[in-house]
Short mmCIF file of C-alpha atoms in Angstrom, two decimals:
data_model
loop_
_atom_site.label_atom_id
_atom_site.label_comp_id
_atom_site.label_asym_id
_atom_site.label_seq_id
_atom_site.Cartn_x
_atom_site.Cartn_y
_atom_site.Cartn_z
CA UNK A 10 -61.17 42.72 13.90
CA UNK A 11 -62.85 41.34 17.11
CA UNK A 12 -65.02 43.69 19.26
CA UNK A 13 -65.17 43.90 22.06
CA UNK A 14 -61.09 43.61 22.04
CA UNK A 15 -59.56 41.08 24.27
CA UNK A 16 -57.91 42.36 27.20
CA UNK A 17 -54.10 41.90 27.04
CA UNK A 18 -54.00 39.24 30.17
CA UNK A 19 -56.52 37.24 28.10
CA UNK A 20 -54.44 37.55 24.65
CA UNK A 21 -51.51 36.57 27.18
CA UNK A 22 -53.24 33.88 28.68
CA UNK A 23 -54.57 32.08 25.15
CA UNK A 24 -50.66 32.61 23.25
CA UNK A 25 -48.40 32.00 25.77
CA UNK A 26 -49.28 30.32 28.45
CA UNK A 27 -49.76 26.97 28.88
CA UNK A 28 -53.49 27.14 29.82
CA UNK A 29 -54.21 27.95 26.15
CA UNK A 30 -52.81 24.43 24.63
CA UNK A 31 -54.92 23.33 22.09
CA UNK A 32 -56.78 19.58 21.77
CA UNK A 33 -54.55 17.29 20.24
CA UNK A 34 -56.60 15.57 17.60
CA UNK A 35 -57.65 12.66 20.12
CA UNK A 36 -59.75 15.06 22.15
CA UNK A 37 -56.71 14.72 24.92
CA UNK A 38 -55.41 18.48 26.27
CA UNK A 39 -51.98 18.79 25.25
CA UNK A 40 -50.68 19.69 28.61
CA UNK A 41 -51.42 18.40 31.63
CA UNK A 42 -51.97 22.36 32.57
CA UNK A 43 -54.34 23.24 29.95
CA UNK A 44 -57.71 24.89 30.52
CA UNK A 45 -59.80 27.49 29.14
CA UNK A 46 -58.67 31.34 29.39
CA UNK A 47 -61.04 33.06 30.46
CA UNK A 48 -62.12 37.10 30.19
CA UNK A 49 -60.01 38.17 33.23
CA UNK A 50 -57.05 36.49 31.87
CA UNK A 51 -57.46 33.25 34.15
CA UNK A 52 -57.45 30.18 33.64
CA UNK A 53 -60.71 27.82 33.79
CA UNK A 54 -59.60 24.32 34.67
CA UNK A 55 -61.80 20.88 35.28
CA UNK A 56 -63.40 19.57 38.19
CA UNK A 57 -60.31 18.62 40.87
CA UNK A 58 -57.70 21.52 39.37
CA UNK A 59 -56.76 25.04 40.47
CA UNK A 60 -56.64 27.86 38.54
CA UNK A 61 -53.07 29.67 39.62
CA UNK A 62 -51.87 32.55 37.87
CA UNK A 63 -52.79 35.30 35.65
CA UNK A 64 -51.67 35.76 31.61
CA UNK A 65 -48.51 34.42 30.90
CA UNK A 66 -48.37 32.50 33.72
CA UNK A 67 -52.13 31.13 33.91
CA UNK A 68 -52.34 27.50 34.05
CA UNK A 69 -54.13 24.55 35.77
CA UNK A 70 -52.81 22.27 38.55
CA UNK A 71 -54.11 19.25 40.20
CA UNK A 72 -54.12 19.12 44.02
CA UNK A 73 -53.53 16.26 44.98
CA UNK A 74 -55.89 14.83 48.30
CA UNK A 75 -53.52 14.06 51.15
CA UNK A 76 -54.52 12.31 54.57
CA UNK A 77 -52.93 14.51 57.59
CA UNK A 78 -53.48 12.02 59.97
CA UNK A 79 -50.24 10.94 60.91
CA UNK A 80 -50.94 8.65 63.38
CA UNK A 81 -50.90 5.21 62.38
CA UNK A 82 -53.89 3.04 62.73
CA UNK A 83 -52.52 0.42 65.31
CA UNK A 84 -51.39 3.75 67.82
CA UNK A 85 -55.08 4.83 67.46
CA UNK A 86 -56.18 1.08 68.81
CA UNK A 87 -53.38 1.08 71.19
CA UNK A 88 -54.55 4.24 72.46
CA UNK A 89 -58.17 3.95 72.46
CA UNK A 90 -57.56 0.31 74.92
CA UNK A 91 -55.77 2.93 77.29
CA UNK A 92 -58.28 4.76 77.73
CA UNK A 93 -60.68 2.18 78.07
CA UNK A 94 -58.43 0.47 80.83
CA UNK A 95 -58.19 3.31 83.04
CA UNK A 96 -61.69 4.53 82.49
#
């Protein structure tokens, strides 16, 4: 018997879902999704992952960084000599 009794998200979150994977003998997490449940039922994840989901469904996922500049390098140039020339 454990006291204080889990709440059912976290039983949920460290049986079923995949944020409750166990290490694999190397020390490695088992999914690429794995974390630590936490009290509330969510999922504690590493540095650069975010915790999505609740229970079942808790798990870790890696955003990945993207560069929203669209503009190519050479237009910036190209545009930046405009501006010079009819400054």
């Amino acid at each position: 018997l454990v006291y204080p009794m889990p709440t059912w998200a976290q039983r949920d979150c460290l049986n079923l879902s995949p944020c409750g994977s166990t290490i694999s003998s190397t020390g490695a997490l088992s999914t690429p999704y794995a974390g630590t449940c936490d009290a509330d039922g969510t999922c504690g994840c590493k540095d650069g992952q975010v915790s999505v989901g609740i229970g079942q469904s808790a798990a870790c996922h890696s955003v990945p960084e993207v560069d929203m500049n669209y503009i190519p390098n050479s237009l910036l140039v190209m545009g930046y000599l405009f501006f010079g020339i009819s400054a």
